[in-house]
CSV table of C-alpha atoms in Angstrom, one decimal:
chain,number,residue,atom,x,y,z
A,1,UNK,CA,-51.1,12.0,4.7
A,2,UNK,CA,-48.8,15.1,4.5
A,3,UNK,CA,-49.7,17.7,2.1
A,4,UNK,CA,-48.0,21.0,0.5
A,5,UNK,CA,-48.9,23.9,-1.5
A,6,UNK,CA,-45.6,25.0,-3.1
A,7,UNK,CA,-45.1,27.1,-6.4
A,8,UNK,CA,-44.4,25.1,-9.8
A,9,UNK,CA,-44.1,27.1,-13.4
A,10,UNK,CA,-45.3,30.1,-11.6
A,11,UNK,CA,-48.4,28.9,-10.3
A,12,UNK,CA,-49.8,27.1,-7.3
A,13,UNK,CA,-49.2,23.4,-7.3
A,14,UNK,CA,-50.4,20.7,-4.6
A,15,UNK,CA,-47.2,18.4,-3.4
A,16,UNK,CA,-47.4,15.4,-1.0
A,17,UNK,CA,-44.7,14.4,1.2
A,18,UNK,CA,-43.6,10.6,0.5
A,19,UNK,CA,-40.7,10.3,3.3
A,20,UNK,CA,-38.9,12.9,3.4
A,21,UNK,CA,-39.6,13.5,-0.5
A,22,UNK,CA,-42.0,16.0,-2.3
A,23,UNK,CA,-44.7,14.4,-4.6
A,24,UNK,CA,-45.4,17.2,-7.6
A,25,UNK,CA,-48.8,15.7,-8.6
A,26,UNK,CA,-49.0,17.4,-11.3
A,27,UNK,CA,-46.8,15.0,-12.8
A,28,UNK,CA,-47.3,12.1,-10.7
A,29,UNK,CA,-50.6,11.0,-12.7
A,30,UNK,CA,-54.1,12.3,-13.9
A,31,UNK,CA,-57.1,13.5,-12.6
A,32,UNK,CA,-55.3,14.1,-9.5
A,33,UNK,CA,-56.5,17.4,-7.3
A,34,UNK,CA,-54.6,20.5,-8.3
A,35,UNK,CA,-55.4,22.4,-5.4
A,36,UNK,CA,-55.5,22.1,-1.8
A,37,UNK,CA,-59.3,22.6,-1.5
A,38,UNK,CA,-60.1,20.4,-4.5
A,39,UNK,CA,-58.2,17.8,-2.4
A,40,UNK,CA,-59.9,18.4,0.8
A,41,UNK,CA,-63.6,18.8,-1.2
A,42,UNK,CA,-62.3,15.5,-3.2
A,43,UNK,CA,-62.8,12.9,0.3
A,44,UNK,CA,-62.2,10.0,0.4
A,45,UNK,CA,-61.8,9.4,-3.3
A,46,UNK,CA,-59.3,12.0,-3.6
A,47,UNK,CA,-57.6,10.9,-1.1
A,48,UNK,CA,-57.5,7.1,-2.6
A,49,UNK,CA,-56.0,8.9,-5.6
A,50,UNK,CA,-54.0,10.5,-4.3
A,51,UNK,CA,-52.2,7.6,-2.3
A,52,UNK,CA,-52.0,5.5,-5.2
A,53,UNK,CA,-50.0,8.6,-7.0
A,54,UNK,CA,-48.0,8.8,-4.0
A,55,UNK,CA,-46.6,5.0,-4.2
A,56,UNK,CA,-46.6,4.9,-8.2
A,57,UNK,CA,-45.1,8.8,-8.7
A,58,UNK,CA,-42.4,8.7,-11.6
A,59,UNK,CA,-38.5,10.0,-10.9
A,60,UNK,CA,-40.1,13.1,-12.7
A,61,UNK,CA,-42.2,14.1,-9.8
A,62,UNK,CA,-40.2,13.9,-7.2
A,63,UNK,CA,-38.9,16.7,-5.7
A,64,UNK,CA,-36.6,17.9,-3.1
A,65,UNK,CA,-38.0,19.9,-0.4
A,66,UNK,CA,-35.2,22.2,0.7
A,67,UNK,CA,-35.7,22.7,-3.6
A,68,UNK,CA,-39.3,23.8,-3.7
A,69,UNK,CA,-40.4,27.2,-2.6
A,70,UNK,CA,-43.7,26.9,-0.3
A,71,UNK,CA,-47.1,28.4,-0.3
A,72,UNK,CA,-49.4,28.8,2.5
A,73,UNK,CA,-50.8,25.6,3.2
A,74,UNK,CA,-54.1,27.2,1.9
A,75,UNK,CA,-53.4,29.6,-0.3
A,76,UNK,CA,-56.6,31.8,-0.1
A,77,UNK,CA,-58.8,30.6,2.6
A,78,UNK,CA,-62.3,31.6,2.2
A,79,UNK,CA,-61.8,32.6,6.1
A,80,UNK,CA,-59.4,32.4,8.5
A,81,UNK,CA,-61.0,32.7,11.9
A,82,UNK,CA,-58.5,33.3,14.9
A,83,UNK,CA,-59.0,32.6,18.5
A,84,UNK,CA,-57.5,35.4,20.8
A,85,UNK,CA,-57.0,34.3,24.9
A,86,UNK,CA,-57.3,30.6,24.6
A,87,UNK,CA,-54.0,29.8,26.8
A,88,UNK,CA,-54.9,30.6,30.4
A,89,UNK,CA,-51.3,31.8,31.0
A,90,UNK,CA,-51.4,33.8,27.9
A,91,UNK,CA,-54.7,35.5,29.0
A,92,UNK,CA,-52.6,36.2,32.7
A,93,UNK,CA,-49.4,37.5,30.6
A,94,UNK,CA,-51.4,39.6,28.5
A,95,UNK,CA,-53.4,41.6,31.7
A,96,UNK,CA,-56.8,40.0,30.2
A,97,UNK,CA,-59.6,38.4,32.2
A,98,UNK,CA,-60.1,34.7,30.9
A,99,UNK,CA,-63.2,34.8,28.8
A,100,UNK,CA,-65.9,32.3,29.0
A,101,UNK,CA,-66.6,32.9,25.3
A,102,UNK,CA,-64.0,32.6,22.8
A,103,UNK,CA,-62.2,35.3,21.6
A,104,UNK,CA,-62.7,35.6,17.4
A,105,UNK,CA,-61.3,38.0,14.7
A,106,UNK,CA,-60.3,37.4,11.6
A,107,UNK,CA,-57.2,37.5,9.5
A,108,UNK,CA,-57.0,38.2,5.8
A,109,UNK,CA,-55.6,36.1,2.8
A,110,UNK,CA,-53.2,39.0,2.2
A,111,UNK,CA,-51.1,38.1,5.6
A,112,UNK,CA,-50.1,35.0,5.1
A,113,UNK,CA,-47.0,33.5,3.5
A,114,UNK,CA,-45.2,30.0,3.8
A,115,UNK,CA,-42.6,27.9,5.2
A,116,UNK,CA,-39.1,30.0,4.8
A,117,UNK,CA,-40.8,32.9,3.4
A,118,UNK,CA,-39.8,36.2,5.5
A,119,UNK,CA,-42.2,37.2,7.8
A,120,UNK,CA,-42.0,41.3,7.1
A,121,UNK,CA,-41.4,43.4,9.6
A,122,UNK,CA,-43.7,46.3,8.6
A,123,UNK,CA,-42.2,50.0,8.1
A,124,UNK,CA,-44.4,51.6,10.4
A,125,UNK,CA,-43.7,50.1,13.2
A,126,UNK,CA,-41.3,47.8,15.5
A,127,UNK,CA,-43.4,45.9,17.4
A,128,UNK,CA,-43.5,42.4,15.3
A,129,UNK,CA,-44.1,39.8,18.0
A,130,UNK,CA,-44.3,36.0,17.4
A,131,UNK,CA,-47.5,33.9,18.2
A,132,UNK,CA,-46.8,30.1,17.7
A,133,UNK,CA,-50.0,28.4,17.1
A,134,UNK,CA,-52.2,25.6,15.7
A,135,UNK,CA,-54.2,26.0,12.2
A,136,UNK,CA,-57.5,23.3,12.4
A,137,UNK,CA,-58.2,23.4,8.5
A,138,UNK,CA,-62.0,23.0,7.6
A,139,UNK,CA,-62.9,19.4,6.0
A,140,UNK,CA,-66.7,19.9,5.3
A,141,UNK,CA,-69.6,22.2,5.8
A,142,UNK,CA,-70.5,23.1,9.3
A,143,UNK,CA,-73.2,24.7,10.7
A,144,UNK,CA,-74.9,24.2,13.8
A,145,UNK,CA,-72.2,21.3,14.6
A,146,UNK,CA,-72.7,19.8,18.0
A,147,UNK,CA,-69.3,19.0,19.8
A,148,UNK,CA,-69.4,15.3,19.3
A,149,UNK,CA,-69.4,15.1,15.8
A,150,UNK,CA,-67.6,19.0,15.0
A,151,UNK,CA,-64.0,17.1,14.8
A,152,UNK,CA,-65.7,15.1,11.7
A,153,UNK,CA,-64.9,18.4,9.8
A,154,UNK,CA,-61.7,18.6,9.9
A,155,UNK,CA,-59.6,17.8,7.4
A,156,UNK,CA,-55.9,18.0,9.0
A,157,UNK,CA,-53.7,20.7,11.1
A,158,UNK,CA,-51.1,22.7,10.5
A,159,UNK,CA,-48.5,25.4,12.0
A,160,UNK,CA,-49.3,28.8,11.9
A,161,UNK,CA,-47.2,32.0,13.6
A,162,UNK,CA,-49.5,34.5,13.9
A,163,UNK,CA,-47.2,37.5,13.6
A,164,UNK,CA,-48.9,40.5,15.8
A,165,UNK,CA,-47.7,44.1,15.1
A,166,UNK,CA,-48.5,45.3,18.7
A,167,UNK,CA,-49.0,48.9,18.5
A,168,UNK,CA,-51.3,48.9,16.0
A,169,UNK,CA,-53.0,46.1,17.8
A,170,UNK,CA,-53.6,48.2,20.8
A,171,UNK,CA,-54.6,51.8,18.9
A,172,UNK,CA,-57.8,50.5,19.0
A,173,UNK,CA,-60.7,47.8,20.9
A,174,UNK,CA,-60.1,45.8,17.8
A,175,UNK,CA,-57.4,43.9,17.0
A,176,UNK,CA,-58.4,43.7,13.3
A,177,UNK,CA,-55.3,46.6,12.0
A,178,UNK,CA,-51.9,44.6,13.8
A,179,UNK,CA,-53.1,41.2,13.0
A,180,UNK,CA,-53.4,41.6,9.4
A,181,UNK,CA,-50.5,43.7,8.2
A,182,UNK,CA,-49.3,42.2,4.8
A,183,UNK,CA,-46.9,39.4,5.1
A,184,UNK,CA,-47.3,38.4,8.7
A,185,UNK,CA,-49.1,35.3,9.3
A,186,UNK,CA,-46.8,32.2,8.1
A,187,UNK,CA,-48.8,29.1,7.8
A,188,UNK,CA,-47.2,25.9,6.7
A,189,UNK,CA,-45.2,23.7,5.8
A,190,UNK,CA,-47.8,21.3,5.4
A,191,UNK,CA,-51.3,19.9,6.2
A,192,UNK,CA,-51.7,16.8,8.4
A,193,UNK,CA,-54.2,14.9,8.0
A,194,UNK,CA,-56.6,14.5,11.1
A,195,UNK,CA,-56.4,10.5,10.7
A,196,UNK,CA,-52.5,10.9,11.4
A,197,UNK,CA,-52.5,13.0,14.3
A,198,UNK,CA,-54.6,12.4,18.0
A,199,UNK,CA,-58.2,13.7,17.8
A,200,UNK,CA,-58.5,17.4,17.9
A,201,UNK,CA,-54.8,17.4,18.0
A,202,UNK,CA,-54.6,17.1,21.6
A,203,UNK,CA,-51.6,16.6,23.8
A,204,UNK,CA,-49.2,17.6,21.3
A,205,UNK,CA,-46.2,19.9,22.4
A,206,UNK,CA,-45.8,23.3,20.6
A,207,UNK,CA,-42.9,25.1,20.9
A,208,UNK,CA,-41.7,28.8,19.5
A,209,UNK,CA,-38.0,29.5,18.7
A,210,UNK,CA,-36.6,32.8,18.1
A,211,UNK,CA,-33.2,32.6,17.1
A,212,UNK,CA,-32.7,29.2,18.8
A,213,UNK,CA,-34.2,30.2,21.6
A,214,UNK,CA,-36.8,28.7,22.9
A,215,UNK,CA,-39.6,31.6,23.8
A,216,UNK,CA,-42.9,29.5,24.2
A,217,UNK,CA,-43.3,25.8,25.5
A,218,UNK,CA,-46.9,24.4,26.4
A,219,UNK,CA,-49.2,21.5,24.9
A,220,UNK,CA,-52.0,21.9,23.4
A,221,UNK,CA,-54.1,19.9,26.1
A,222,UNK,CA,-53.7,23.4,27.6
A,223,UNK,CA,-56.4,25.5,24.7
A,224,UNK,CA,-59.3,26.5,26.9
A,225,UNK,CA,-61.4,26.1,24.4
A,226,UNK,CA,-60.5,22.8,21.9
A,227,UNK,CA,-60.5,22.1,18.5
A,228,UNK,CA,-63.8,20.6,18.7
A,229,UNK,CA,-65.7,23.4,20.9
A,230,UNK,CA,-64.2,26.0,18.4
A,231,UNK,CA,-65.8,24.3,15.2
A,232,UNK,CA,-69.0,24.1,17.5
A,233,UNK,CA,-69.6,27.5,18.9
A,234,UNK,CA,-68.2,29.3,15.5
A,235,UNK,CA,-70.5,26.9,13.2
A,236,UNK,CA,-73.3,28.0,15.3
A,237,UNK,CA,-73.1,31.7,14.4
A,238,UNK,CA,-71.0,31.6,10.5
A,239,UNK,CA,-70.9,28.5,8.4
A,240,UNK,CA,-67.6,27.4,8.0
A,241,UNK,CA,-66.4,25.6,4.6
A,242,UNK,CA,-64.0,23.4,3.6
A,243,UNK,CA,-60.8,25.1,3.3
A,244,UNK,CA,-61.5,27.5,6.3
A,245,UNK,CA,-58.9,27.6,8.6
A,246,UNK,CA,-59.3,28.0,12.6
A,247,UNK,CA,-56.1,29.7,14.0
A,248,UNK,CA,-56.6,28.4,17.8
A,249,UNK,CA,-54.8,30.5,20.2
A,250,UNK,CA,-50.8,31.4,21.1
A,251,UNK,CA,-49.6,30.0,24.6
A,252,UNK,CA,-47.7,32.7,27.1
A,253,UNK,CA,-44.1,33.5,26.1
A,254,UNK,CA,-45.2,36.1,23.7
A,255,UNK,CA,-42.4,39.3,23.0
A,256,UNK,CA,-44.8,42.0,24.1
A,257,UNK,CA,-45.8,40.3,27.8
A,258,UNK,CA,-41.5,40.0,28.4
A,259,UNK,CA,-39.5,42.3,30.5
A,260,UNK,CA,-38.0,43.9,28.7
A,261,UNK,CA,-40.1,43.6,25.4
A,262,UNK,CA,-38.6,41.1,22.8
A,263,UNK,CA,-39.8,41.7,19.4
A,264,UNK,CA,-38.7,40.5,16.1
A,265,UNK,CA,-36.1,42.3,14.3
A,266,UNK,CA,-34.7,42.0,10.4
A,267,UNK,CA,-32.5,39.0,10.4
A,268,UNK,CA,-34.1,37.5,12.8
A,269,UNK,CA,-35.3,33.6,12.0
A,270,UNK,CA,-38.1,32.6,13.5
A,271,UNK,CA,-39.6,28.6,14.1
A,272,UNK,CA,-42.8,26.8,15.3
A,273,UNK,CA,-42.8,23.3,16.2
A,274,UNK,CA,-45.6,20.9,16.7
A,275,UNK,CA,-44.9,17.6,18.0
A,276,UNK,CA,-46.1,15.4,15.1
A,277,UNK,CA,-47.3,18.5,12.2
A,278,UNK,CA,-44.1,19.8,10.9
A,279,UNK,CA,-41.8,22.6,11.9
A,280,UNK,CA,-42.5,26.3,10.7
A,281,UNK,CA,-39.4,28.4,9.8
A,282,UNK,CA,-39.4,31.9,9.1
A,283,UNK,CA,-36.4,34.5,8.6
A,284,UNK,CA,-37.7,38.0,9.4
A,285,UNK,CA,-37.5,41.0,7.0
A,286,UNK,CA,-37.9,44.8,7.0
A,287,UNK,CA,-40.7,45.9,4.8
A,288,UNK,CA,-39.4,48.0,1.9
A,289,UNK,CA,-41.8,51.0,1.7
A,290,UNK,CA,-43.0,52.2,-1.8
A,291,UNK,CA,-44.2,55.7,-1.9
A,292,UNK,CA,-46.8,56.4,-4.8
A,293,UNK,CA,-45.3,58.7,-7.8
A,294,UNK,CA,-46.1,62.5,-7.3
């Protein structure tokens, strides 16, 4: 099952994808989820209902999806947990020493937008890189989840680019400042369910494009630390609940590693691909700085 957050009458409304259709199931019958958590909290019930909407949805609620602005596939995580250095040739590209623990920080509701929204370059700088990546989205509560059963909480993947202001990555040890300005982090189109896709999403190809041009390439058999060891070493440390997203780590290709230094520029369109999730697209803007009255 496909899954979409996109913006109906102003407000946040959960679509699903029948074909190559948009399901509005706001109008596709009652008692249906309204959200993407109360979909993911719903189970296997909601999920039932939601496939019976699907096949029965009226004229009414179908919509077109090049129609339909898009939300972030979640719209306000409760957290979004990132995993820094999980490509080996990333880790070599970037000067770093692979780690034997994985690398975590967190990103803030505020960064994120969706599919075909612009990614903003911010006015204080012009260093916007890419980061093409996977999004694990939480399913159920873990804590203290060994390995074997930590893919049981997950509830489906998406795309994620992971826009990284570079400069104000680097002015400090942590990375907390140029992963979070506003309007970076694009994360959609859509949620995959995990029951569609290999387990932990493995062996899927991921690809970056900036401008047509392809600027990262690897699969995702190449993480150094999976899907499920992620859910298990974070659970064992912060509890992670449904609708938590995992951002798991950018392959090498990235602008600031190139020589010369390829960053993204106003007008720019940017795209993520994953082999069996959805493709990400992005046009790049320049932020529009408001200064405060006198």
């Amino acid at each position: 099952m496909r899954l979409a957050t996109i913006l109906r009458g102003g407000k946040p409304t959960l679509a699903a994808y029948r074909g190559t259709d948009l399901i509005d199931l706001a109008k596709a019958g009652s008692g249906l989820p309204e959200t993407m958590i109360a979909f993911i909290e719903g189970g296997t019930e909601a999920r039932s209902a939601v496939a019976r909407a699907i096949d029965a949805a009226p004229a009414a609620a179908v919509l077109a999806p090049e129609a339909v602005t898009f939300l972030p596939v979640v719209p306000r995580p409760g957290k979004i947990i990132c995993v820094g250095l999980n490509y080996a040739d990333h880790s070599a590209e970037s000067g770093f020493k692979q780690p034997d623990y994985p690398t975590l920080f967190g990103r803030f509701a505020t960064s994120l937008i969706g599919h075909k929204a612009p990614l903003i370059r911010p006015s204080l700088s012009d260093q916007l890189d890419y980061e093409g990546e996977i999004a694990a989205v939480i399913g159920q509560r873990a804590k203290h989840v060994p390995k074997a059963s930590a893919l049981d909480h997950v509830a489906g993947y998406a795309v994620f680019n992971e826009g990284s202001v570079r400069d104000y990555q680097f002015k400090a040890p942590q990375w907390t400042v140029g992963k979070n300005f506003d309007g970076t982090g694009a994360f959609g189109p859509a949620l995959v369910t995990s029951d569609e896709l290999p387990p932990g999403a493995r062996g899927l190809r991921i690809a970056t494009r900036l401008n047509g041009e392809t600027v990262q390439s690897a699969s995702t058999d190449d993480m150094v630390f999976d899907v499920a060891t992620l859910v298990s070493i974070i659970s064992e440390a912060i509890t992670l609940e449904p609708g938590d997203v995992i951002v798991t780590g950018t392959p090498a290709g990235v602008g600031v590693a190139r020589k010369p230094q390829l960053f993204m520029k106003p007008g720019d369109v940017c795209e993520v691909e994953v082999e069996g999730i959805g493709l990400l697209v992005n046009p790049v803007a320049q932020e529009v700085a408001r200064r405060a009255a006198a």
